[in-house]
């Protein structure tokens, strides 16, 4: 049975998320295991090798990374760099014949996403996005209810992902700069709202209106601190969104024919709370990253379609770019 084999994963970009979430999660996965690392920081290598028993032959840097093509221990490269570098590394991984998981948000532009998708197709590998909430029970409950129209159709949606960021030193700087191609909180946090809005609506938006604002102008010199937007769907129904590094809020609320489905908090690694018109939800804590990677590995092993393919990542970037356009132009953007 193909499902019994563990796929080998190399993490590429050993920053905060790879170190504190993905590597530990890979100690719990049933269908994948951490077999390699790719890093631009040689000083990180000894600790990783020791902690995770990674042999010398499975350690790469950004110059010799393409040699990974010859490494049978590695089936998947998981790209965990700043967002503006996902495309370059994902394409190199695909060309090396490895399956690719790219972290969210997929890439700065729709064109970048398309190049990633085409590289995967051309090299006959899969491309998936690190959308961990597709394995989180509270979000799954909402998705199921919206797919089956269990509480009727939806009337309005509200999604906010905002937290006041105060540490802008070191590597975190890429998040509020323009250089690595993204637009601050709108990409980093807003992609969760866009995801939530779309898996609630179960449809694509027709147009968007948006604005951006910056309270701490001394810090946010390159990208806005806050974006607010409203997606409009068929029938004039609307989904409000907000992403901010200055405000706070963490929710996804859907008004249905039969009452509210409300998740708050909703986007974290745990601690979700929520209710449906039937009452409170109550699910046990899960390791989202472990379930996500297992789900992604199983899709590969079984040759099944991914729940979180590159096309979904690109769909979301298209919405994010629309939000940017609408905010800059001060008028609706038509998709
Ligand atoms: P960090 O800044 O902590 O780490 C990024 C790592 O990328 C660095 O440590 C470095 O690793 C590598 N890197 C390669 N080139 C560069 C460069 N030019 N500048 C900076 N770093 C570089 O970021 P995070 O780990 O927080 O985020 C990484 C990605 O994961 C992002 O796309 C982010 O959106 C996503 N993410 C997803 C989360 C989720 O819940 N799904 C949560 C947090 C982040 P090295 O030194 O090994 O080369």
mmCIF file of C-alpha atoms and ligand atoms in Angstrom, residues 13-17 39-41 44 62 80-83 85-86 103-105 130 132 171 174-175 180 188 192 269, ligand 1:
data_model
loop_
_atom_site.group_PDB
_atom_site.id
_atom_site.type_symbol
_atom_site.label_atom_id
_atom_site.label_comp_id
_atom_site.label_asym_id
_atom_site.label_seq_id
_atom_site.Cartn_x
_atom_site.Cartn_y
_atom_site.Cartn_z
ATOM 1 C CA UNK A 13 14.610 28.483 4.823
ATOM 2 C CA UNK A 14 15.216 27.718 8.482
ATOM 3 C CA UNK A 15 13.537 30.747 10.035
ATOM 4 C CA UNK A 16 10.958 31.101 12.741
ATOM 5 C CA UNK A 17 8.151 29.030 11.244
ATOM 6 C CA UNK A 39 19.717 27.045 4.259
ATOM 7 C CA UNK A 40 21.713 30.186 3.539
ATOM 8 C CA UNK A 41 23.002 30.232 7.129
ATOM 9 C CA UNK A 44 22.307 26.888 11.695
ATOM 10 C CA UNK A 62 21.136 28.108 -1.904
ATOM 11 C CA UNK A 80 9.538 28.525 4.052
ATOM 12 C CA UNK A 81 11.391 31.680 2.973
ATOM 13 C CA UNK A 82 10.012 35.206 2.879
ATOM 14 C CA UNK A 83 7.079 35.287 0.471
ATOM 15 C CA UNK A 85 11.315 34.193 -2.666
ATOM 16 C CA UNK A 86 8.752 31.359 -2.797
ATOM 17 C CA UNK A 103 4.202 28.579 2.396
ATOM 18 C CA UNK A 104 1.422 31.151 2.268
ATOM 19 C CA UNK A 105 0.890 33.675 0.779
ATOM 20 C CA UNK A 130 0.838 25.594 3.401
ATOM 21 C CA UNK A 132 -2.898 24.609 7.529
ATOM 22 C CA UNK A 171 14.704 39.309 9.753
ATOM 23 C CA UNK A 174 10.953 41.794 5.405
ATOM 24 C CA UNK A 175 7.347 41.785 6.571
ATOM 25 C CA UNK A 180 10.708 41.117 -0.894
ATOM 26 C CA UNK A 188 0.845 38.031 5.710
ATOM 27 C CA UNK A 192 -6.259 34.115 5.957
ATOM 28 C CA UNK A 269 -2.124 27.366 15.654
HETATM 29 P P1 LIG B 1 11.611 34.274 8.991
HETATM 30 O O1 LIG B 1 12.051 35.612 8.569
HETATM 31 O O2 LIG B 1 11.665 33.911 10.440
HETATM 32 O O3 LIG B 1 12.452 33.129 8.220
HETATM 33 C C1 LIG B 1 12.629 33.147 6.845
HETATM 34 C C2 LIG B 1 13.891 32.328 6.499
HETATM 35 O O4 LIG B 1 14.046 32.342 5.098
HETATM 36 C C3 LIG B 1 15.181 32.892 7.052
HETATM 37 O O5 LIG B 1 15.468 32.489 8.347
HETATM 38 C C4 LIG B 1 16.194 32.355 6.068
HETATM 39 O O6 LIG B 1 16.553 31.028 6.428
HETATM 40 C C5 LIG B 1 15.429 32.250 4.766
HETATM 41 N N1 LIG B 1 15.780 33.305 3.815
HETATM 42 C C6 LIG B 1 16.299 33.093 2.593
HETATM 43 N N2 LIG B 1 16.531 34.234 1.960
HETATM 44 C C7 LIG B 1 16.171 35.223 2.803
HETATM 45 C C8 LIG B 1 16.198 36.642 2.716
HETATM 46 N N3 LIG B 1 16.646 37.285 1.620
HETATM 47 N N4 LIG B 1 15.754 37.364 3.769
HETATM 48 C C9 LIG B 1 15.286 36.745 4.866
HETATM 49 N N5 LIG B 1 15.263 35.410 4.999
HETATM 50 C C10 LIG B 1 15.709 34.640 3.979
HETATM 51 O O7 LIG B 1 10.148 34.103 8.438
HETATM 52 P P2 LIG B 1 9.000 33.072 8.895
HETATM 53 O O8 LIG B 1 9.604 31.764 9.187
HETATM 54 O O9 LIG B 1 8.173 33.703 9.921
HETATM 55 O O10 LIG B 1 8.128 33.003 7.561
HETATM 56 C C11 LIG B 1 8.565 32.289 6.417
HETATM 57 C C12 LIG B 1 7.391 32.004 5.488
HETATM 58 O O11 LIG B 1 6.428 31.219 6.180
HETATM 59 C C13 LIG B 1 6.646 33.242 4.998
HETATM 60 O O12 LIG B 1 6.199 33.053 3.689
HETATM 61 C C14 LIG B 1 5.464 33.340 5.946
HETATM 62 O O13 LIG B 1 4.373 34.011 5.373
HETATM 63 C C15 LIG B 1 5.171 31.874 6.198
HETATM 64 N N6 LIG B 1 4.549 31.643 7.501
HETATM 65 C C16 LIG B 1 3.448 30.839 7.563
HETATM 66 C C17 LIG B 1 2.818 30.609 8.755
HETATM 67 C C18 LIG B 1 1.640 29.717 8.791
HETATM 68 O O14 LIG B 1 0.973 29.680 9.826
HETATM 69 N N7 LIG B 1 1.352 28.956 7.754
HETATM 70 C C19 LIG B 1 3.284 31.237 10.001
HETATM 71 C C20 LIG B 1 4.493 32.010 9.853
HETATM 72 C C21 LIG B 1 5.080 32.210 8.630
HETATM 73 P P3 LIG B 1 18.055 30.514 6.340
HETATM 74 O O15 LIG B 1 18.809 31.354 7.318
HETATM 75 O O16 LIG B 1 17.959 29.082 6.724
HETATM 76 O O17 LIG B 1 18.515 30.728 4.931
#
